[in-house]
PDB file of C-alpha atoms in Angstrom:
ATOM      1  CA  MET A 959     -40.080   8.400 106.152  1.00  0.00           C
ATOM      2  CA  LEU A 960     -42.195   5.258 105.907  1.00  0.00           C
ATOM      3  CA  THR A 961     -40.451   2.082 104.872  1.00  0.00           C
ATOM      4  CA  THR A 962     -41.785  -1.289 103.819  1.00  0.00           C
ATOM      5  CA  THR A 963     -40.562  -4.236 105.815  1.00  0.00           C
ATOM      6  CA  PRO A 964     -39.145  -7.158 103.825  1.00  0.00           C
ATOM      7  CA  SER A 965     -42.008  -9.441 104.899  1.00  0.00           C
ATOM      8  CA  VAL A 966     -44.673  -6.969 103.750  1.00  0.00           C
ATOM      9  CA  HIS A 967     -42.827  -6.360 100.485  1.00  0.00           C
ATOM     10  CA  HIS A 968     -42.546 -10.099  99.918  1.00  0.00           C
ATOM     11  CA  THR A 969     -46.268 -10.563 100.576  1.00  0.00           C
ATOM     12  CA  ALA A 970     -47.207  -7.767  98.184  1.00  0.00           C
ATOM     13  CA  THR A 971     -44.910  -9.142  95.496  1.00  0.00           C
ATOM     14  CA  ALA A 972     -46.314 -12.635  95.921  1.00  0.00           C
ATOM     15  CA  ALA A 973     -49.874 -11.283  95.680  1.00  0.00           C
ATOM     16  CA  ALA A 974     -49.046  -9.387  92.487  1.00  0.00           C
ATOM     17  CA  THR A 975     -47.363 -12.443  91.022  1.00  0.00           C
ATOM     18  CA  GLY A 976     -50.357 -14.588  91.928  1.00  0.00           C
ATOM     19  CA  LYS A 977     -52.730 -12.122  90.286  1.00  0.00           C
ATOM     20  CA  GLU A 978     -50.717 -12.040  87.061  1.00  0.00           C
ATOM     21  CA  ALA A 979     -50.551 -15.826  87.001  1.00  0.00           C
ATOM     22  CA  ARG A 980     -54.341 -16.010  87.438  1.00  0.00           C
ATOM     23  CA  LEU A 981     -54.952 -13.542  84.618  1.00  0.00           C
ATOM     24  CA  ALA A 982     -52.465 -15.356  82.376  1.00  0.00           C
ATOM     25  CA  ASP A 983     -54.265 -18.655  82.995  1.00  0.00           C
ATOM     26  CA  ILE A 984     -57.599 -17.084  82.043  1.00  0.00           C
ATOM     27  CA  ARG A 985     -56.163 -15.597  78.850  1.00  0.00           C
ATOM     28  CA  SER A 986     -54.478 -18.862  77.881  1.00  0.00           C
ATOM     29  CA  TYR A 987     -57.649 -20.844  78.439  1.00  0.00           C
ATOM     30  CA  TYR A 988     -59.928 -18.588  76.406  1.00  0.00           C
ATOM     31  CA  ASN A 989     -57.397 -18.187  73.615  1.00  0.00           C
ATOM     32  CA  ALA A 990     -57.081 -21.965  73.344  1.00  0.00           C
ATOM     33  CA  VAL A 991     -60.830 -22.674  73.252  1.00  0.00           C
ATOM     34  CA  ALA A 992     -62.038 -19.571  71.400  1.00  0.00           C
ATOM     35  CA  ASP A 993     -63.347 -21.533  68.428  1.00  0.00           C
ATOM     36  CA  ASP A 994     -64.639 -24.412  70.577  1.00  0.00           C
ATOM     37  CA  TYR A 995     -67.312 -22.161  72.059  1.00  0.00           C
ATOM     38  CA  ARG A 996     -68.675 -21.508  68.590  1.00  0.00           C
ATOM     39  CA  ALA A 997     -69.622 -25.187  68.418  1.00  0.00           C
ATOM     40  CA  TRP A 998     -71.754 -24.660  71.537  1.00  0.00           C
ATOM     41  CA  SER A 999     -73.294 -21.476  70.154  1.00  0.00           C
ATOM     42  CA  PRO A1000     -73.010 -19.955  66.661  1.00  0.00           C
ATOM     43  CA  GLY A1001     -73.722 -16.590  68.290  1.00  0.00           C
ATOM     44  CA  MET A1002     -70.835 -17.143  70.763  1.00  0.00           C
ATOM     45  CA  ASN A1003     -73.090 -17.291  73.815  1.00  0.00           C
ATOM     46  CA  MET A1004     -70.569 -18.586  76.343  1.00  0.00           C
ATOM     47  CA  HIS A1005     -73.033 -19.581  79.043  1.00  0.00           C
ATOM     48  CA  PHE A1006     -75.916 -21.946  79.843  1.00  0.00           C
ATOM     49  CA  GLY A1007     -79.444 -21.449  78.588  1.00  0.00           C
ATOM     50  CA  TYR A1008     -82.613 -20.464  80.433  1.00  0.00           C
ATOM     51  CA  TRP A1009     -85.676 -22.613  79.776  1.00  0.00           C
ATOM     52  CA  SER A1010     -89.272 -21.455  80.049  1.00  0.00           C
ATOM     53  CA  TRP A1011     -92.559 -22.879  78.769  1.00  0.00           C
ATOM     54  CA  LYS A1012     -92.316 -20.758  75.643  1.00  0.00           C
ATOM     55  CA  VAL A1013     -88.867 -22.077  74.698  1.00  0.00           C
ATOM     56  CA  ASN A1014     -88.131 -25.414  73.031  1.00  0.00           C
ATOM     57  CA  PRO A1015     -86.088 -27.447  75.573  1.00  0.00           C
ATOM     58  CA  LEU A1016     -84.088 -28.895  72.670  1.00  0.00           C
ATOM     59  CA  GLY A1017     -83.379 -25.492  71.145  1.00  0.00           C
ATOM     60  CA  ARG A1018     -80.074 -24.602  72.759  1.00  0.00           C
ATOM     61  CA  GLU A1019     -79.515 -21.285  70.982  1.00  0.00           C
ATOM     62  CA  ALA A1020     -83.032 -20.119  71.863  1.00  0.00           C
ATOM     63  CA  MET A1021     -82.415 -20.945  75.534  1.00  0.00           C
ATOM     64  CA  LEU A1022     -79.049 -19.161  75.438  1.00  0.00           C
ATOM     65  CA  GLU A1023     -80.727 -16.080  74.016  1.00  0.00           C
ATOM     66  CA  ARG A1024     -83.438 -16.291  76.667  1.00  0.00           C
ATOM     67  CA  MET A1025     -80.724 -16.196  79.349  1.00  0.00           C
ATOM     68  CA  ASN A1026     -79.483 -12.924  77.863  1.00  0.00           C
ATOM     69  CA  GLN A1027     -82.981 -11.497  78.091  1.00  0.00           C
ATOM     70  CA  GLU A1028     -83.367 -12.678  81.680  1.00  0.00           C
ATOM     71  CA  VAL A1029     -80.281 -10.634  82.556  1.00  0.00           C
ATOM     72  CA  LEU A1030     -81.754  -7.606  80.775  1.00  0.00           C
ATOM     73  CA  HIS A1031     -85.062  -8.032  82.584  1.00  0.00           C
ATOM     74  CA  ARG A1032     -83.384  -8.153  86.001  1.00  0.00           C
ATOM     75  CA  LEU A1033     -81.422  -4.989  85.337  1.00  0.00           C
ATOM     76  CA  ALA A1034     -84.783  -3.247  85.854  1.00  0.00           C
ATOM     77  CA  LEU A1035     -83.908  -0.388  83.509  1.00  0.00           C
ATOM     78  CA  PRO A1036     -86.217   2.564  82.881  1.00  0.00           C
ATOM     79  CA  ARG A1037     -88.689   1.725  80.132  1.00  0.00           C
ATOM     80  CA  ASP A1038     -87.668   4.606  77.907  1.00  0.00           C
ATOM     81  CA  GLY A1039     -84.564   6.653  77.266  1.00  0.00           C
ATOM     82  CA  ALA A1040     -80.897   5.970  76.692  1.00  0.00           C
ATOM     83  CA  VAL A1041     -79.035   3.726  79.118  1.00  0.00           C
ATOM     84  CA  LEU A1042     -75.383   2.895  79.616  1.00  0.00           C
ATOM     85  CA  LEU A1043     -74.409  -0.602  80.765  1.00  0.00           C
ATOM     86  CA  ALA A1044     -71.195  -2.400  81.661  1.00  0.00           C
ATOM     87  CA  ASP A1045     -70.614  -6.094  80.893  1.00  0.00           C
ATOM     88  CA  LEU A1046     -67.887  -7.415  83.190  1.00  0.00           C
ATOM     89  CA  GLY A1047     -66.389 -10.460  81.525  1.00  0.00           C
ATOM     90  CA  CYS A1048     -68.148 -10.151  78.183  1.00  0.00           C
ATOM     91  CA  GLY A1049     -66.526 -12.927  76.157  1.00  0.00           C
ATOM     92  CA  ALA A1050     -67.187 -12.147  72.503  1.00  0.00           C
ATOM     93  CA  GLY A1051     -70.071  -9.858  73.474  1.00  0.00           C
ATOM     94  CA  ALA A1052     -73.101 -12.077  72.782  1.00  0.00           C
ATOM     95  CA  THR A1053     -75.094 -10.825  75.769  1.00  0.00           C
ATOM     96  CA  ALA A1054     -74.203  -7.209  75.036  1.00  0.00           C
ATOM     97  CA  ARG A1055     -75.377  -7.607  71.436  1.00  0.00           C
ATOM     98  CA  SER A1056     -78.602  -9.251  72.550  1.00  0.00           C
ATOM     99  CA  ILE A1057     -79.337  -6.386  74.930  1.00  0.00           C
ATOM    100  CA  ALA A1058     -78.459  -3.781  72.304  1.00  0.00           C
ATOM    101  CA  LYS A1059     -80.839  -5.393  69.803  1.00  0.00           C
ATOM    102  CA  HIS A1060     -83.743  -5.387  72.238  1.00  0.00           C
ATOM    103  CA  ARG A1061     -82.940  -2.064  73.849  1.00  0.00           C
ATOM    104  CA  LYS A1062     -82.347   0.286  70.930  1.00  0.00           C
ATOM    105  CA  HIS A1063     -81.144   3.268  72.963  1.00  0.00           C
ATOM    106  CA  SER A1064     -78.571   1.347  74.960  1.00  0.00           C
ATOM    107  CA  THR A1065     -74.783   1.358  74.898  1.00  0.00           C
ATOM    108  CA  VAL A1066     -72.775  -1.447  76.467  1.00  0.00           C
ATOM    109  CA  ASP A1067     -69.147  -1.142  77.531  1.00  0.00           C
ATOM    110  CA  ALA A1068     -67.969  -4.749  77.300  1.00  0.00           C
ATOM    111  CA  VAL A1069     -64.842  -5.721  79.252  1.00  0.00           C
ATOM    112  CA  THR A1070     -62.632  -8.729  78.567  1.00  0.00           C
ATOM    113  CA  LEU A1071     -59.049  -9.797  79.243  1.00  0.00           C
ATOM    114  CA  VAL A1072     -58.766 -11.586  75.905  1.00  0.00           C
ATOM    115  CA  ALA A1073     -57.838  -9.669  72.770  1.00  0.00           C
ATOM    116  CA  ARG A1074     -58.968 -12.527  70.549  1.00  0.00           C
ATOM    117  CA  GLN A1075     -62.483 -12.251  71.945  1.00  0.00           C
ATOM    118  CA  ILE A1076     -62.551  -8.586  70.960  1.00  0.00           C
ATOM    119  CA  VAL A1077     -61.588  -9.507  67.392  1.00  0.00           C
ATOM    120  CA  GLN A1078     -64.414 -12.055  67.307  1.00  0.00           C
ATOM    121  CA  GLY A1079     -66.820  -9.613  68.924  1.00  0.00           C
ATOM    122  CA  VAL A1080     -66.105  -6.763  66.512  1.00  0.00           C
ATOM    123  CA  GLU A1081     -66.787  -9.086  63.573  1.00  0.00           C
ATOM    124  CA  LEU A1082     -70.066 -10.232  65.137  1.00  0.00           C
ATOM    125  CA  ASN A1083     -71.023  -6.620  65.928  1.00  0.00           C
ATOM    126  CA  GLN A1084     -70.559  -5.683  62.281  1.00  0.00           C
ATOM    127  CA  ALA A1085     -72.617  -8.675  61.131  1.00  0.00           C
ATOM    128  CA  ALA A1086     -75.393  -7.681  63.555  1.00  0.00           C
ATOM    129  CA  ASP A1087     -75.220  -4.029  62.432  1.00  0.00           C
ATOM    130  CA  LEU A1088     -74.320  -2.928  65.966  1.00  0.00           C
ATOM    131  CA  PRO A1089     -70.924  -1.314  65.450  1.00  0.00           C
ATOM    132  CA  ASN A1090     -71.492   1.543  67.900  1.00  0.00           C
ATOM    133  CA  GLN A1091     -73.762   0.185  70.620  1.00  0.00           C
ATOM    134  CA  VAL A1092     -71.290  -2.410  71.926  1.00  0.00           C
ATOM    135  CA  ARG A1093     -67.848  -1.022  72.789  1.00  0.00           C
ATOM    136  CA  PHE A1094     -65.084  -3.438  73.773  1.00  0.00           C
ATOM    137  CA  HIS A1095     -62.418  -2.735  76.376  1.00  0.00           C
ATOM    138  CA  LEU A1096     -59.325  -4.865  76.984  1.00  0.00           C
ATOM    139  CA  ALA A1097     -59.013  -4.760  80.774  1.00  0.00           C
ATOM    140  CA  ASP A1098     -59.278  -6.692  84.015  1.00  0.00           C
ATOM    141  CA  TYR A1099     -62.900  -6.450  85.110  1.00  0.00           C
ATOM    142  CA  VAL A1100     -61.949  -5.686  88.717  1.00  0.00           C
ATOM    143  CA  ASP A1101     -60.019  -2.626  87.511  1.00  0.00           C
ATOM    144  CA  THR A1102     -61.712  -1.508  84.315  1.00  0.00           C
ATOM    145  CA  GLY A1103     -60.701   2.133  84.119  1.00  0.00           C
ATOM    146  CA  LEU A1104     -64.277   2.993  83.098  1.00  0.00           C
ATOM    147  CA  ARG A1105     -65.999   6.101  84.466  1.00  0.00           C
ATOM    148  CA  THR A1106     -67.122   6.108  88.073  1.00  0.00           C
ATOM    149  CA  GLY A1107     -70.877   6.356  88.639  1.00  0.00           C
ATOM    150  CA  ALA A1108     -71.700   6.378  84.932  1.00  0.00           C
ATOM    151  CA  TYR A1109     -73.666   3.148  84.494  1.00  0.00           C
ATOM    152  CA  ASP A1110     -77.365   2.415  84.802  1.00  0.00           C
ATOM    153  CA  GLY A1111     -76.663  -1.295  85.082  1.00  0.00           C
ATOM    154  CA  VAL A1112     -73.719  -3.659  85.476  1.00  0.00           C
ATOM    155  CA  TYR A1113     -73.822  -7.396  84.906  1.00  0.00           C
ATOM    156  CA  ALA A1114     -71.545 -10.448  84.999  1.00  0.00           C
ATOM    157  CA  LEU A1115     -72.970 -13.503  83.220  1.00  0.00           C
ATOM    158  CA  GLU A1116     -70.931 -16.608  84.111  1.00  0.00           C
ATOM    159  CA  SER A1117     -67.804 -14.523  84.538  1.00  0.00           C
ATOM    160  CA  ALA A1118     -67.846 -13.768  88.280  1.00  0.00           C
ATOM    161  CA  CYS A1119     -66.431 -17.251  88.869  1.00  0.00           C
ATOM    162  CA  HIS A1120     -63.063 -16.031  87.574  1.00  0.00           C
ATOM    163  CA  ALA A1121     -62.786 -13.276  90.219  1.00  0.00           C
ATOM    164  CA  PRO A1122     -60.627 -14.046  93.266  1.00  0.00           C
ATOM    165  CA  GLY A1123     -62.105 -15.261  96.547  1.00  0.00           C
ATOM    166  CA  ALA A1124     -65.317 -16.924  97.609  1.00  0.00           C
ATOM    167  CA  ASP A1125     -66.909 -13.495  98.169  1.00  0.00           C
ATOM    168  CA  LYS A1126     -65.819 -12.028  94.787  1.00  0.00           C
ATOM    169  CA  ARG A1127     -65.260  -8.803  96.680  1.00  0.00           C
ATOM    170  CA  ALA A1128     -62.989  -7.181  94.094  1.00  0.00           C
ATOM    171  CA  LEU A1129     -65.614  -7.611  91.380  1.00  0.00           C
ATOM    172  CA  VAL A1130     -68.403  -6.372  93.650  1.00  0.00           C
ATOM    173  CA  ARG A1131     -66.325  -3.311  94.602  1.00  0.00           C
ATOM    174  CA  GLU A1132     -65.714  -2.409  90.960  1.00  0.00           C
ATOM    175  CA  ALA A1133     -69.399  -2.829  90.119  1.00  0.00           C
ATOM    176  CA  ALA A1134     -70.323  -0.527  93.001  1.00  0.00           C
ATOM    177  CA  ARG A1135     -67.869   2.068  91.725  1.00  0.00           C
ATOM    178  CA  LEU A1136     -69.235   1.952  88.185  1.00  0.00           C
ATOM    179  CA  LEU A1137     -72.936   2.115  89.020  1.00  0.00           C
ATOM    180  CA  ARG A1138     -74.785   5.381  89.297  1.00  0.00           C
ATOM    181  CA  PRO A1139     -77.018   5.799  92.372  1.00  0.00           C
ATOM    182  CA  GLY A1140     -80.121   3.690  91.843  1.00  0.00           C
ATOM    183  CA  GLY A1141     -78.388   1.380  89.361  1.00  0.00           C
ATOM    184  CA  THR A1142     -78.623  -2.407  89.431  1.00  0.00           C
ATOM    185  CA  LEU A1143     -76.021  -5.163  89.492  1.00  0.00           C
ATOM    186  CA  VAL A1144     -76.859  -8.618  88.099  1.00  0.00           C
ATOM    187  CA  ILE A1145     -74.639 -11.650  88.621  1.00  0.00           C
ATOM    188  CA  ALA A1146     -75.674 -14.938  87.005  1.00  0.00           C
ATOM    189  CA  ASP A1147     -73.452 -17.868  87.885  1.00  0.00           C
ATOM    190  CA  ALA A1148     -73.025 -21.160  89.675  1.00  0.00           C
ATOM    191  CA  LEU A1149     -72.456 -20.702  93.416  1.00  0.00           C
ATOM    192  CA  ARG A1150     -71.495 -22.841  96.364  1.00  0.00           C
ATOM    193  CA  ARG A1151     -74.638 -23.056  98.469  1.00  0.00           C
ATOM    194  CA  ASN A1152     -72.714 -23.156 101.752  1.00  0.00           C
ATOM    195  CA  THR A1153     -69.308 -23.755 103.296  1.00  0.00           C
ATOM    196  CA  LYS A1154     -69.898 -27.407 104.143  1.00  0.00           C
ATOM    197  CA  PRO A1155     -67.086 -29.663 102.908  1.00  0.00           C
ATOM    198  CA  LEU A1156     -67.885 -31.588  99.760  1.00  0.00           C
ATOM    199  CA  PRO A1157     -67.694 -35.386  99.717  1.00  0.00           C
ATOM    200  CA  GLY A1158     -64.243 -36.533  98.623  1.00  0.00           C
ATOM    201  CA  PHE A1159     -65.249 -37.598  95.108  1.00  0.00           C
ATOM    202  CA  MET A1160     -67.181 -34.374  94.522  1.00  0.00           C
ATOM    203  CA  GLU A1161     -64.306 -32.263  95.837  1.00  0.00           C
ATOM    204  CA  ARG A1162     -62.026 -33.909  93.273  1.00  0.00           C
ATOM    205  CA  ILE A1163     -64.517 -33.242  90.477  1.00  0.00           C
ATOM    206  CA  TYR A1164     -64.877 -29.627  91.623  1.00  0.00           C
ATOM    207  CA  ARG A1165     -61.122 -29.040  91.679  1.00  0.00           C
ATOM    208  CA  LEU A1166     -60.756 -30.711  88.295  1.00  0.00           C
ATOM    209  CA  TRP A1167     -63.405 -28.371  86.887  1.00  0.00           C
ATOM    210  CA  CYS A1168     -61.760 -25.312  88.456  1.00  0.00           C
ATOM    211  CA  HIS A1169     -58.339 -26.262  87.106  1.00  0.00           C
ATOM    212  CA  HIS A1170     -59.446 -26.845  83.529  1.00  0.00           C
ATOM    213  CA  TRP A1171     -61.697 -23.786  83.284  1.00  0.00           C
ATOM    214  CA  ALA A1172     -59.197 -21.361  84.895  1.00  0.00           C
ATOM    215  CA  VAL A1173     -61.307 -20.777  88.012  1.00  0.00           C
ATOM    216  CA  ASN A1174     -59.804 -20.478  91.486  1.00  0.00           C
ATOM    217  CA  GLU A1175     -63.095 -21.084  93.270  1.00  0.00           C
ATOM    218  CA  LEU A1176     -66.790 -20.433  92.867  1.00  0.00           C
ATOM    219  CA  ALA A1177     -68.508 -17.755  94.891  1.00  0.00           C
ATOM    220  CA  GLU A1178     -70.113 -18.940  98.124  1.00  0.00           C
ATOM    221  CA  LYS A1179     -73.641 -17.654  98.597  1.00  0.00           C
ATOM    222  CA  GLU A1180     -73.356 -16.130 102.082  1.00  0.00           C
ATOM    223  CA  ALA A1181     -69.893 -14.702 101.450  1.00  0.00           C
ATOM    224  CA  LEU A1182     -71.113 -13.004  98.283  1.00  0.00           C
ATOM    225  CA  HIS A1183     -74.099 -11.586 100.157  1.00  0.00           C
ATOM    226  CA  VAL A1184     -71.787 -10.129 102.800  1.00  0.00           C
ATOM    227  CA  ALA A1185     -69.569  -8.570 100.125  1.00  0.00           C
ATOM    228  CA  LEU A1186     -72.562  -6.963  98.407  1.00  0.00           C
ATOM    229  CA  ALA A1187     -73.887  -5.548 101.674  1.00  0.00           C
ATOM    230  CA  SER A1188     -70.442  -4.246 102.648  1.00  0.00           C
ATOM    231  CA  GLN A1189     -70.319  -2.211  99.441  1.00  0.00           C
ATOM    232  CA  GLY A1190     -73.648  -0.592 100.276  1.00  0.00           C
ATOM    233  CA  PHE A1191     -75.902  -2.604  97.993  1.00  0.00           C
ATOM    234  CA  THR A1192     -79.537  -2.989  99.004  1.00  0.00           C
ATOM    235  CA  ASP A1193     -82.448  -5.149  97.789  1.00  0.00           C
ATOM    236  CA  ILE A1194     -80.026  -8.075  97.521  1.00  0.00           C
ATOM    237  CA  ARG A1195     -81.783 -11.122  96.106  1.00  0.00           C
ATOM    238  CA  PHE A1196     -80.602 -14.620  95.249  1.00  0.00           C
ATOM    239  CA  GLN A1197     -82.949 -16.500  92.915  1.00  0.00           C
ATOM    240  CA  ASP A1198     -82.127 -20.179  92.446  1.00  0.00           C
ATOM    241  CA  ILE A1199     -82.718 -20.932  88.757  1.00  0.00           C
ATOM    242  CA  SER A1200     -80.948 -24.303  88.679  1.00  0.00           C
ATOM    243  CA  LEU A1201     -83.961 -26.133  87.280  1.00  0.00           C
ATOM    244  CA  ARG A1202     -84.340 -23.531  84.535  1.00  0.00           C
ATOM    245  CA  LEU A1203     -80.858 -24.474  83.347  1.00  0.00           C
ATOM    246  CA  ALA A1204     -81.508 -28.218  83.393  1.00  0.00           C
ATOM    247  CA  PRO A1205     -82.567 -28.604  79.726  1.00  0.00           C
ATOM    248  CA  SER A1206     -79.387 -26.971  78.420  1.00  0.00           C
ATOM    249  CA  ALA A1207     -77.174 -28.650  81.039  1.00  0.00           C
ATOM    250  CA  LEU A1208     -78.586 -32.054  80.109  1.00  0.00           C
ATOM    251  CA  GLN A1209     -77.242 -31.527  76.604  1.00  0.00           C
ATOM    252  CA  ILE A1210     -73.654 -31.426  77.855  1.00  0.00           C
ATOM    253  CA  PRO A1211     -72.813 -35.160  77.921  1.00  0.00           C
ATOM    254  CA  LEU A1212     -73.996 -35.805  74.363  1.00  0.00           C
ATOM    255  CA  PHE A1213     -72.639 -32.508  73.052  1.00  0.00           C
ATOM    256  CA  ALA A1214     -69.240 -32.976  74.724  1.00  0.00           C
ATOM    257  CA  THR A1215     -68.922 -36.547  73.449  1.00  0.00           C
ATOM    258  CA  ARG A1216     -69.797 -35.640  69.862  1.00  0.00           C
ATOM    259  CA  PHE A1217     -67.563 -32.588  69.978  1.00  0.00           C
ATOM    260  CA  ALA A1218     -64.621 -34.514  71.462  1.00  0.00           C
ATOM    261  CA  LEU A1219     -64.812 -37.290  68.878  1.00  0.00           C
ATOM    262  CA  ARG A1220     -65.080 -34.825  66.009  1.00  0.00           C
ATOM    263  CA  GLU A1221     -62.224 -32.612  67.179  1.00  0.00           C
ATOM    264  CA  LEU A1222     -59.974 -35.559  68.037  1.00  0.00           C
ATOM    265  CA  TRP A1223     -60.513 -36.919  64.532  1.00  0.00           C
ATOM    266  CA  ARG A1224     -59.804 -33.547  62.942  1.00  0.00           C
ATOM    267  CA  ALA A1225     -56.654 -33.076  65.029  1.00  0.00           C
ATOM    268  CA  ARG A1226     -55.538 -36.684  64.498  1.00  0.00           C
ATOM    269  CA  PHE A1227     -55.831 -37.244  68.249  1.00  0.00           C
ATOM    270  CA  ARG A1228     -53.407 -34.403  69.032  1.00  0.00           C
ATOM    271  CA  LEU A1229     -55.544 -31.816  70.822  1.00  0.00           C
ATOM    272  CA  SER A1230     -53.680 -29.350  73.005  1.00  0.00           C
ATOM    273  CA  PRO A1231     -53.767 -29.939  76.781  1.00  0.00           C
ATOM    274  CA  LEU A1232     -55.992 -26.881  77.250  1.00  0.00           C
ATOM    275  CA  ARG A1233     -58.535 -28.107  74.718  1.00  0.00           C
ATOM    276  CA  ARG A1234     -58.514 -31.607  76.178  1.00  0.00           C
ATOM    277  CA  GLY A1235     -59.009 -30.087  79.622  1.00  0.00           C
ATOM    278  CA  HIS A1236     -61.918 -28.008  78.338  1.00  0.00           C
ATOM    279  CA  ILE A1237     -63.699 -31.173  77.205  1.00  0.00           C
ATOM    280  CA  VAL A1238     -63.011 -32.947  80.509  1.00  0.00           C
ATOM    281  CA  ALA A1239     -64.306 -29.931  82.434  1.00  0.00           C
ATOM    282  CA  SER A1240     -67.528 -30.000  80.396  1.00  0.00           C
ATOM    283  CA  TYR A1241     -68.334 -33.421  81.852  1.00  0.00           C
ATOM    284  CA  ALA A1242     -67.305 -32.188  85.305  1.00  0.00           C
ATOM    285  CA  ALA A1243     -69.670 -29.211  84.962  1.00  0.00           C
ATOM    286  CA  PHE A1244     -72.564 -31.578  84.352  1.00  0.00           C
ATOM    287  CA  LEU A1245     -71.705 -33.616  87.462  1.00  0.00           C
ATOM    288  CA  LEU A1246     -71.430 -30.465  89.596  1.00  0.00           C
ATOM    289  CA  GLY A1247     -74.790 -29.300  88.284  1.00  0.00           C
ATOM    290  CA  VAL A1248     -76.576 -32.406  89.527  1.00  0.00           C
ATOM    291  CA  TRP A1249     -74.987 -32.165  92.997  1.00  0.00           C
ATOM    292  CA  LEU A1250     -77.722 -29.864  94.304  1.00  0.00           C
ATOM    293  CA  PRO A1251     -76.725 -30.110  98.004  1.00  0.00           C
ATOM    294  CA  GLY A1252     -73.488 -28.290  97.232  1.00  0.00           C
ATOM    295  CA  PHE A1253     -74.051 -26.194  94.129  1.00  0.00           C
ATOM    296  CA  GLY A1254     -76.782 -24.084  92.595  1.00  0.00           C
ATOM    297  CA  TYR A1255     -77.139 -21.658  89.725  1.00  0.00           C
ATOM    298  CA  TYR A1256     -78.343 -18.265  90.888  1.00  0.00           C
ATOM    299  CA  MET A1257     -79.500 -15.005  89.432  1.00  0.00           C
ATOM    300  CA  VAL A1258     -78.252 -12.430  91.938  1.00  0.00           C
ATOM    301  CA  THR A1259     -79.560  -8.865  91.871  1.00  0.00           C
ATOM    302  CA  ALA A1260     -78.597  -5.896  94.023  1.00  0.00           C
ATOM    303  CA  ARG A1261     -79.265  -2.171  93.862  1.00  0.00           C
ATOM    304  CA  LYS A1262     -77.006   0.754  94.623  1.00  0.00           C
ATOM    305  CA  PRO A1263     -78.977   3.167  96.815  1.00  0.00           C
ATOM    306  CA  ALA A1264     -80.195   6.350  95.172  1.00  0.00           C
ATOM    307  CA  ASP A1265     -78.775   9.695  96.283  1.00  0.00           C
ATOM    308  CA  GLY A1266     -80.088  10.604  99.703  1.00  0.00           C
ATOM    309  CA  GLN A1267     -81.108   7.032 100.465  1.00  0.00           C
ATOM    310  CA  ALA A1268     -78.976   5.477 103.137  1.00  0.00           C
ATOM    311  CA  SER A1269     -78.105   1.791 102.959  1.00  0.00           C
ATOM    312  CA  PRO A1270     -79.320  -0.274 105.933  1.00  0.00           C
TER     313      PRO A1270
END
């Protein structure tokens, strides 16, 4: 009979405890700031915007919506026919709703840890007349319980940062499981460009940002590439879109200042620690965004090989 040594049991228990603590931190953060994100975006787009020549650089909501469409474009879905997608870390479902509006015969299974986001999302689905195309699931996105090999596309828009490790291997593994052969994974997020140590002041800003936004660490570009390849993904591409985000990112200092003053006044200068931390991290995010030697915002795409096509 196999037995577990005390040291192995202790390690496994510690890992499980660490995972639960990480998930609890994420839930606490998003529960605390659920309404704060609505100030950033009435449609509850919980991400940065994508600027192009056809979009007003001062129109934040238009840029946020354009980011949703950039994700849809990179999923490289068949032009016609029904498709099934999975949104890993969906927030209140803004991206899923955007895709469902533009792709009429699509269904999105949207996964979040936060029950409050599902309540918000269901209300927004009803208002958008999309009650059936976007289906919410309360689950950890590295262990969704969704059907294996059922999805034409899987995406994670500014949610991969919450997955453990610099390679985000657990998230990549789940995406590979969910995708049908020939399906596409899209990850849009800030990444560490390399493993070089950050200058001391920037390291402190980075850790401050991680702490207040319930992130252990950002993905590192090469580590993420290795994780994707190890799960059999092909056609792996990293597109640096940092400059496309600049117009929306440049709004952060003014937006955060106005928001902080308004909310402090409303709360009689008694904001909760999590909400205060959210505001502090907004400034930190801006500073990280301008440190281009260490950080970049990437649109990552990868394809699961079709049946009969071997991965390299």
